[in-house]
Coordinates of C-alpha atoms in Angstrom, one line a residue:
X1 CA -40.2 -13.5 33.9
X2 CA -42.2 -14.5 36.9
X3 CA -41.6 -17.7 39.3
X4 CA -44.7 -19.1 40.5
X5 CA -46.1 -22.1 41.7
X6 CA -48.1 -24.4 39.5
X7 CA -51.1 -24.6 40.9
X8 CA -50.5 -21.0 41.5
X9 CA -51.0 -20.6 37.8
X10 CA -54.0 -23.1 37.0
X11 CA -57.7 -24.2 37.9
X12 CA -57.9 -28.1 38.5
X13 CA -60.9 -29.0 36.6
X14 CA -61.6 -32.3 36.1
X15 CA -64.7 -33.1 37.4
X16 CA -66.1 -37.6 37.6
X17 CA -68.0 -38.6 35.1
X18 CA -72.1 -38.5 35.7
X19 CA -74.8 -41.6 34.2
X20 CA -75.5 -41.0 30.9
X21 CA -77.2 -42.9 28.1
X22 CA -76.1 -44.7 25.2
X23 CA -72.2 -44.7 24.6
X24 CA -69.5 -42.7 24.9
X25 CA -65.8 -42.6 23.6
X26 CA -63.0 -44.0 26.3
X27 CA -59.7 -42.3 25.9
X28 CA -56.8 -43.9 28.5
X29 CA -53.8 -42.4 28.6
X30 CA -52.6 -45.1 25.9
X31 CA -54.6 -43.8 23.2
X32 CA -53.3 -40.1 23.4
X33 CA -50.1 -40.4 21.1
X34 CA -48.1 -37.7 22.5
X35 CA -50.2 -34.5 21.6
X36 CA -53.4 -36.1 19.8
X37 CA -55.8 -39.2 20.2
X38 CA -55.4 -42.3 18.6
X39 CA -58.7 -43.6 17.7
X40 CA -58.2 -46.8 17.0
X41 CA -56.8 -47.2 20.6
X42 CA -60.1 -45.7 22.1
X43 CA -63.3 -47.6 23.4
X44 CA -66.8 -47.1 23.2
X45 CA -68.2 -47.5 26.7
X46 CA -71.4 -47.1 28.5
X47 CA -71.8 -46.2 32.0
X48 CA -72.2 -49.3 33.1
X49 CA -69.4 -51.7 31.3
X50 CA -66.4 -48.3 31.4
X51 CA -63.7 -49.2 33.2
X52 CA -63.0 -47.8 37.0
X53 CA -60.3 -45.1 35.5
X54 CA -62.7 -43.7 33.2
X55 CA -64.2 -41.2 35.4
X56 CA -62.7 -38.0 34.6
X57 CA -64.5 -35.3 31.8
X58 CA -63.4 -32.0 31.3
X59 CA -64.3 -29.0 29.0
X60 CA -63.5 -27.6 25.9
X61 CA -60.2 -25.6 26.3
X62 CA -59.2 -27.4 29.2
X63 CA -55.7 -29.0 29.1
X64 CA -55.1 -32.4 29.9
X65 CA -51.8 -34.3 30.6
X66 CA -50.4 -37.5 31.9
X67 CA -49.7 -37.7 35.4
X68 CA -47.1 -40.7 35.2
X69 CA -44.0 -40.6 35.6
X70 CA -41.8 -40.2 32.2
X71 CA -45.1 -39.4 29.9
X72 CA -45.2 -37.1 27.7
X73 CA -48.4 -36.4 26.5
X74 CA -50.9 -33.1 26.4
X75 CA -54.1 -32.3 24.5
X76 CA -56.0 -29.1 25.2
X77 CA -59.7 -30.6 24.6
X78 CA -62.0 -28.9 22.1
X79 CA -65.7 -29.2 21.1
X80 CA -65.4 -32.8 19.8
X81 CA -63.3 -34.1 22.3
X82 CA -65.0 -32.6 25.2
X83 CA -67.3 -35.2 24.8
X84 CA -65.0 -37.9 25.3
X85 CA -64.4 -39.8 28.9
X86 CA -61.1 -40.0 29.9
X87 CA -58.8 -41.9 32.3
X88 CA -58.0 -40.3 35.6
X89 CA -54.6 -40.9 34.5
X90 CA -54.5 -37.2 33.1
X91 CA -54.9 -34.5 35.2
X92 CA -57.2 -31.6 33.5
X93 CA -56.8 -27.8 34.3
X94 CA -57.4 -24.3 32.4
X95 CA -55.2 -21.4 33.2
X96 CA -55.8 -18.4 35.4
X97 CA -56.0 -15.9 32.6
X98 CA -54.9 -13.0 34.2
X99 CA -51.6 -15.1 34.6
X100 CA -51.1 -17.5 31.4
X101 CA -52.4 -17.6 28.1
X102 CA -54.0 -21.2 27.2
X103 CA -51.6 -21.7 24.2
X104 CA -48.9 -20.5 26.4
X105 CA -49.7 -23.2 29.3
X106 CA -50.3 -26.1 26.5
X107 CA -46.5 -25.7 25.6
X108 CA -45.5 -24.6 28.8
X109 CA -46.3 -28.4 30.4
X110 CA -44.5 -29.8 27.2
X111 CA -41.8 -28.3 28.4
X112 CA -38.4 -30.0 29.5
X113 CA -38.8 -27.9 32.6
X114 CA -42.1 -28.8 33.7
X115 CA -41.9 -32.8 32.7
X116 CA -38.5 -32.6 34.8
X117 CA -39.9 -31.8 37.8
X118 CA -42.7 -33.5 37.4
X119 CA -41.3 -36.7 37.3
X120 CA -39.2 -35.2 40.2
X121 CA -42.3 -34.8 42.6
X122 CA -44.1 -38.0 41.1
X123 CA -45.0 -40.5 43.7
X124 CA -46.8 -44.0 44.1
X125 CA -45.1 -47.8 45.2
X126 CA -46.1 -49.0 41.9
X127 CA -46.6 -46.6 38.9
X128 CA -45.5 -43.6 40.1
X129 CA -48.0 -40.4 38.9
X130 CA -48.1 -36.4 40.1
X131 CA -50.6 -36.1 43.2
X132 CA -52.3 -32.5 43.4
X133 CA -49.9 -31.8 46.1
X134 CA -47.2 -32.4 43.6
X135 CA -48.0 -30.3 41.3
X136 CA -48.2 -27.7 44.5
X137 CA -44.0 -28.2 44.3
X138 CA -43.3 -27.4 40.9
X139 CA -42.3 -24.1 40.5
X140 CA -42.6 -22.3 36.5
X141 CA -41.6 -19.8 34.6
X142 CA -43.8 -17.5 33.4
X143 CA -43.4 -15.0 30.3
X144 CA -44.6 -11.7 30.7
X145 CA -48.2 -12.0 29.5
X146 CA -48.3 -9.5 26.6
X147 CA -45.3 -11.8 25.1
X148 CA -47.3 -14.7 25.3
X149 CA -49.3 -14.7 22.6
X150 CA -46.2 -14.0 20.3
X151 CA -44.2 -16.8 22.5
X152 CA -47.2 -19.3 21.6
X153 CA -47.6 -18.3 17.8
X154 CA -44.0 -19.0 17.4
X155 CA -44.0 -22.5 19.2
X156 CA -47.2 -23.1 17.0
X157 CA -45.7 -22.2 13.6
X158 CA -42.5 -24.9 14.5
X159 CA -45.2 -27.8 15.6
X160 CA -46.9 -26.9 12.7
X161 CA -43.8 -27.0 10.6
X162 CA -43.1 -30.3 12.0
X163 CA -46.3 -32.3 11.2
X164 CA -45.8 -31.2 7.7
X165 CA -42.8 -32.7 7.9
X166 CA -43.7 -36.2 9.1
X167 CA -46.8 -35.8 6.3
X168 CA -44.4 -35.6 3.8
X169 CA -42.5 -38.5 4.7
X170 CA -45.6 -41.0 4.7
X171 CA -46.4 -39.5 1.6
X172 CA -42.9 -40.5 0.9
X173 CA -43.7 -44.3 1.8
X174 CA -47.1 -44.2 0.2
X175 CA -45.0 -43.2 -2.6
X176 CA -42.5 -46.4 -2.6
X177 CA -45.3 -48.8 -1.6
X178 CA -47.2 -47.4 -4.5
X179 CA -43.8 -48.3 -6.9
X180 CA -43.7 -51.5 -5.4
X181 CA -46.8 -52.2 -6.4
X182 CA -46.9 -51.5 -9.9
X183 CA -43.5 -52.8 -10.6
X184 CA -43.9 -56.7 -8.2
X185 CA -48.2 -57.0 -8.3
X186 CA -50.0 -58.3 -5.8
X187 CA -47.0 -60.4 -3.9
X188 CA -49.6 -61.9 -1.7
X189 CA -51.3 -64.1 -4.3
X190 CA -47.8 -63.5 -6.9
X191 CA -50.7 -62.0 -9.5
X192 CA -47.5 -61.5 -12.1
X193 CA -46.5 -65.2 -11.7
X194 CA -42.8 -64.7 -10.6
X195 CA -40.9 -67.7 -9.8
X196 CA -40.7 -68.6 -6.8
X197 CA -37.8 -69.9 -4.4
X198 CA -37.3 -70.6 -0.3
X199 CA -35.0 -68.2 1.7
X200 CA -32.5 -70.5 2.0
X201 CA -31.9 -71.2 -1.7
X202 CA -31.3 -67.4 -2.4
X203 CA -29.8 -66.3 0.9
X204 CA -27.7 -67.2 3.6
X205 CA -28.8 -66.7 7.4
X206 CA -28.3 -66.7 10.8
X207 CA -29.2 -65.5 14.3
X208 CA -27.1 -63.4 16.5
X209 CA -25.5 -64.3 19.8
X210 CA -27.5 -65.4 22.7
X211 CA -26.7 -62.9 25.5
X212 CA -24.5 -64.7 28.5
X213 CA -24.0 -62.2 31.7
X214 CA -21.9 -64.8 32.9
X215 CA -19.7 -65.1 30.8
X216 CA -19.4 -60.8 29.8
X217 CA -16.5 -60.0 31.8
X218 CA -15.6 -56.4 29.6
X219 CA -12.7 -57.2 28.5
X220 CA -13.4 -58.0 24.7
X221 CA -16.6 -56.0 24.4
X222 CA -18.1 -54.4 21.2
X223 CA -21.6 -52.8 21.0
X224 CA -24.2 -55.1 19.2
X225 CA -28.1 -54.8 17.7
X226 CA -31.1 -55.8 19.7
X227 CA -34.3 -56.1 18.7
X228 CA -35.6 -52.6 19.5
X229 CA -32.5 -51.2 17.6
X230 CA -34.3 -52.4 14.5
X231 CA -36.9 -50.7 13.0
X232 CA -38.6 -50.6 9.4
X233 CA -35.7 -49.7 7.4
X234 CA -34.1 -48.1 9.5
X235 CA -31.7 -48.5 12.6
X236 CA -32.4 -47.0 16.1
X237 CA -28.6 -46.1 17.3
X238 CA -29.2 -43.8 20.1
X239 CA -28.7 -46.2 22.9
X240 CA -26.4 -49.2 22.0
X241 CA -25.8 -51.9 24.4
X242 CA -22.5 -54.1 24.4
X243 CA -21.1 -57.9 25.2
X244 CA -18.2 -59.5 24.8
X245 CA -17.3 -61.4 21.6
X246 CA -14.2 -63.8 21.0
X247 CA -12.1 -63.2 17.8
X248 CA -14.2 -66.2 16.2
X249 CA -17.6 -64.5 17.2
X250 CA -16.7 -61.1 15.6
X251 CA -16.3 -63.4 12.3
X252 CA -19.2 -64.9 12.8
X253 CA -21.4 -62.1 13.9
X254 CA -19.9 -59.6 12.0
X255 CA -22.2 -57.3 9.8
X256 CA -21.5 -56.1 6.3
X257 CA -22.6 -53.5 4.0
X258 CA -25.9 -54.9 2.3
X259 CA -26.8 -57.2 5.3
X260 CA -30.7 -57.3 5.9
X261 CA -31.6 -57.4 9.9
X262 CA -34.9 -59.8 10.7
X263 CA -36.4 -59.5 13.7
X264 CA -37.1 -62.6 14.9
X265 CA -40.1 -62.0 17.8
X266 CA -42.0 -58.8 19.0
X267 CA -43.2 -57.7 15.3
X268 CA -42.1 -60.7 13.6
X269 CA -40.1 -59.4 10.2
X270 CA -39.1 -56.0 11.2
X271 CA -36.1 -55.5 8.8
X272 CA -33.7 -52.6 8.1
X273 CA -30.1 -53.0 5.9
X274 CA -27.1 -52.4 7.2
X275 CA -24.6 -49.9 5.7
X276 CA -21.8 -50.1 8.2
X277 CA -23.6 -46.9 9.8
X278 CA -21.0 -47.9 13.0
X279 CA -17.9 -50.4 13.0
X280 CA -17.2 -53.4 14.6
X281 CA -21.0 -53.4 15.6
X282 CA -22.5 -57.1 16.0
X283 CA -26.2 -58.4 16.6
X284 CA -27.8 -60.9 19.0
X285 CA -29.9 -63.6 18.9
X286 CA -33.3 -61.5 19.0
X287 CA -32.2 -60.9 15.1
X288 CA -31.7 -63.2 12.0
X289 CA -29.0 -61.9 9.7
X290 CA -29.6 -62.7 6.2
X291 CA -27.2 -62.3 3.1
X292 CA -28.7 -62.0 -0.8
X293 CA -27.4 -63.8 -3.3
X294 CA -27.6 -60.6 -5.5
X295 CA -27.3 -62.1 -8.7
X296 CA -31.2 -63.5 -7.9
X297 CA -32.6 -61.2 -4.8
X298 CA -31.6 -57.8 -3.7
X299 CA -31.7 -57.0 -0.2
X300 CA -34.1 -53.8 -0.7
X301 CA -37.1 -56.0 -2.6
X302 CA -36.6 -58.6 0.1
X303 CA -37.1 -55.7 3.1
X304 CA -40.1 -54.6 1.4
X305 CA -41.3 -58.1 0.5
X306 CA -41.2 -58.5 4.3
X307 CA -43.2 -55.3 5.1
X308 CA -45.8 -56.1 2.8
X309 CA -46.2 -59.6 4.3
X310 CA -46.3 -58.1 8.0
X311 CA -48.3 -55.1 7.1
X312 CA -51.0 -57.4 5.6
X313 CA -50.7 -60.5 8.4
X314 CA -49.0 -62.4 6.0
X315 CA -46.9 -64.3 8.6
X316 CA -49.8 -65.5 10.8
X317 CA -49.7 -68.9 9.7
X318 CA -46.6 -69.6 10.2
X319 CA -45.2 -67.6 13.8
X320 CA -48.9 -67.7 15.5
X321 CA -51.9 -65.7 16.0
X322 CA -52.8 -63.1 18.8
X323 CA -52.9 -65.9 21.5
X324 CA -49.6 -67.0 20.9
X325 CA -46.2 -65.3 21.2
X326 CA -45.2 -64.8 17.7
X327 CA -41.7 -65.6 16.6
X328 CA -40.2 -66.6 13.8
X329 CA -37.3 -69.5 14.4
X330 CA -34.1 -69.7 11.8
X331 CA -35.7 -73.2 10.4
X332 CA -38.9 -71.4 9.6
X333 CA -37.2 -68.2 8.3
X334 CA -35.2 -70.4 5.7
X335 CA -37.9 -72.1 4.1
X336 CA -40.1 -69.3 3.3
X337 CA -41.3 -69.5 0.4
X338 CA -40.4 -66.3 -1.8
X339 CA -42.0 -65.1 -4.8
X340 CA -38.0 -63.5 -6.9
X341 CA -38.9 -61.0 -9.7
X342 CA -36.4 -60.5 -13.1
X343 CA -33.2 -58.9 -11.2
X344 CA -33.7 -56.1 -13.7
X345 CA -36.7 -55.0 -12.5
X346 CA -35.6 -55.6 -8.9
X347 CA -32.9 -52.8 -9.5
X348 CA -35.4 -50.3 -11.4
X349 CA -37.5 -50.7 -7.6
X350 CA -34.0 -50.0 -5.7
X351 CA -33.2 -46.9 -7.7
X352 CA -36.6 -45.4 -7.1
X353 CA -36.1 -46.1 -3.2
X354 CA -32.8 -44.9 -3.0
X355 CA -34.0 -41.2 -4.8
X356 CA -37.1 -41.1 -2.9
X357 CA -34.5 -42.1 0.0
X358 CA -32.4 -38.8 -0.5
X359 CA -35.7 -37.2 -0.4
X360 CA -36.6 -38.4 3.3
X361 CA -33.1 -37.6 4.5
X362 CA -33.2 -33.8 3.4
X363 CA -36.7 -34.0 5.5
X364 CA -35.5 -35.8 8.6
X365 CA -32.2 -32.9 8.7
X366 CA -35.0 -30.4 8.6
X367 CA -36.8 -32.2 11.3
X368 CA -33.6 -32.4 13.8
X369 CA -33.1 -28.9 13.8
X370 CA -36.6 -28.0 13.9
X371 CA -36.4 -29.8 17.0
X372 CA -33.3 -28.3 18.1
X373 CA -34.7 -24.7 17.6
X374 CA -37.7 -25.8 19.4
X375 CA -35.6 -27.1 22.3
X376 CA -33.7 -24.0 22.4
X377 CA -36.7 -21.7 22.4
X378 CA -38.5 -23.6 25.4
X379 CA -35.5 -23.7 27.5
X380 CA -35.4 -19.5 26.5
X381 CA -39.5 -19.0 27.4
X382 CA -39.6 -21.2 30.0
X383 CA -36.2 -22.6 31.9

């Protein structure tokens, strides 16, 4: 295995972009989702009305990636995408054949290696980004070149292995929403006529506690939820943070089995239920914590009543519309205005999720040690 230079290994070839006619698609470096565009994120642009950054083309087969600083994201461009103007926030190169393979470079700058040290020899005062003479610094390593095509099909086979994966689970969803559907109708406009009730009347709720630096001195200090710990049923654990709570707060903002977490600003109704997946973990104010009365409302049909509502802009009237920062206060949240199906049918809905639920977790295990195998072959081809 060889040590060389970056730019050792590479042709820089971006090249600005010329006056041409018509339109042309913009891709910044926020519309490339880690490894492919996201068109709905993309502009058309002439020459005339595009942006200052979007002056860089490239060619199909080149590789582009994001200088800044703690990015990850690579495309190599093909005959579609060539055609595309992009941000000068990526940095476009091809390899030097006789040195790297294409495929082999694409996962080589995925790499932990590569991103490390390029963050490392990142510079700028305000968003910092790799210079040309950074990428001079880093120093790779490079597989022998008649393993590299078998080094690349390998890497390909587990990303390939992995998209199927994350198909499979939103086919998963598709598959719930689907149930939901044909079991609840058209929640919306309540097309099945089920009664209908305000939050508070079926529910109890609250919002967490409001964070106090001043008064967090450590010494009675318990990890809670935030906001960003919450996602659509599910719970973000990875990084936790922690404040102090009183013997009375820990009653008070205690969490229990079956307890649905609102978010109550960002993407207003966010929602996951807890099941005590950590103890003695609290929540702060950034959430509403709301308890079913499960002889009317279970706490599954409620998360996905409030999915359906964000999903189709059903809270607009009532937390604000794009101009406005959207939240959605504990008075407000109590007096929605719920549309309560039979219990019975409520339950056949939750024993559906909970199967297809067993399902996604038998993917997701697959997926982590996809991911670990993938880690530990990068660090083996190229640390």
């Amino acid at each position: 295995m060889n040590k060389l230079s970056f730019t050792d290994c590479v042709y820089i070839t971006e090249t600005v972009v010329k006056n041409f006619d018509g339109t042309k698609k913009y891709v910044s470096t926020g519309a490339l989702d880690c490894d492919h565009i996201d068109y709905s994120q993309v502009e058309e642009v002439t020459y005339d009305s595009k942006p200052s950054r979007a002056n860089l083309t490239a060619h199909a087969g080149d590789i582009l990636f994001a200088k800044m600083q703690g990015t990850k994201k690579t495309i190599i461009l093909d005959a579609e995408t060539k055609e595309h103007i992009y941000s000068t926030g990526f940095c476009a190169v091809k390899p030097k054949p006789e040195v790297i393979t294409n495929r082999c470079l694409y996962h080589l700058i995925s790499s932990a290696e590569f991103l490390h040290q390029k963050d490392k020899y990142c510079s700028g005062a305000t968003q910092k980004a790799i210079t040309n003479s950074g990428l001079q610094k880093i120093i790779i390593s490079i597989p022998d070149i008649a393993k590299q095509s078998e080094i690349a099909d390998c890497l390909d086979l587990i990303d390939y292995a992995t998209v199927i994966c994350h198909q499979i689970l939103k086919l998963f969803d598709q598959l719930v929403k689907s149930r939901f559907v044909e079991l609840f109708g058209d929640i919306l406009c309540n097309d099945k006529g089920w009664p209908i009730y305000s939050l508070d009347s079926i529910s109890s709720s609250r919002l967490g506690k409001m964070l106090d630096a001043k008064q967090n001195t450590g010494k009675n200090s318990f990890p809670y939820l935030a906001n960003f710990n919450v996602q659509w049923f599910e719970f973000d654990l990875s990084k936790l943070h922690e404040m102090d709570f009183t013997d009375a707060e820990c009653e008070e903002f205690s969490l229990k089995d079956g307890d649905l977490l609102i978010t109550e600003g960002g993407e207003v109704g966010r929602c996951a239920i807890w099941h005590n997946e950590i103890p003695n973990c609290y929540f702060q104010k950034a959430l509403h914590r709301v308890r079913c009365d499960k002889n009317i409302i279970l706490p599954e049909y409620l998360a996905w009543w409030f999915k359906f509502h964000s999903d189709f802009n059903g809270f607009e009237d009532i937390v604000g519309g794009k101009a406005t920062i959207a939240h959605l206060p504990g008075v407000k949240l109590k007096k929605l205005q719920i549309e309560v199906p039979d219990i019975n049918v409520q339950k056949d809905f939750v024993l559906f999720w909970r199967k297809i639920d067993k399902s996604k977790s038998a993917i997701k295990e697959c997926l982590q040690k996809t991911e670990y195998l993938k880690s530990a072959l990068m660090q083996k081809f190229f640390g």
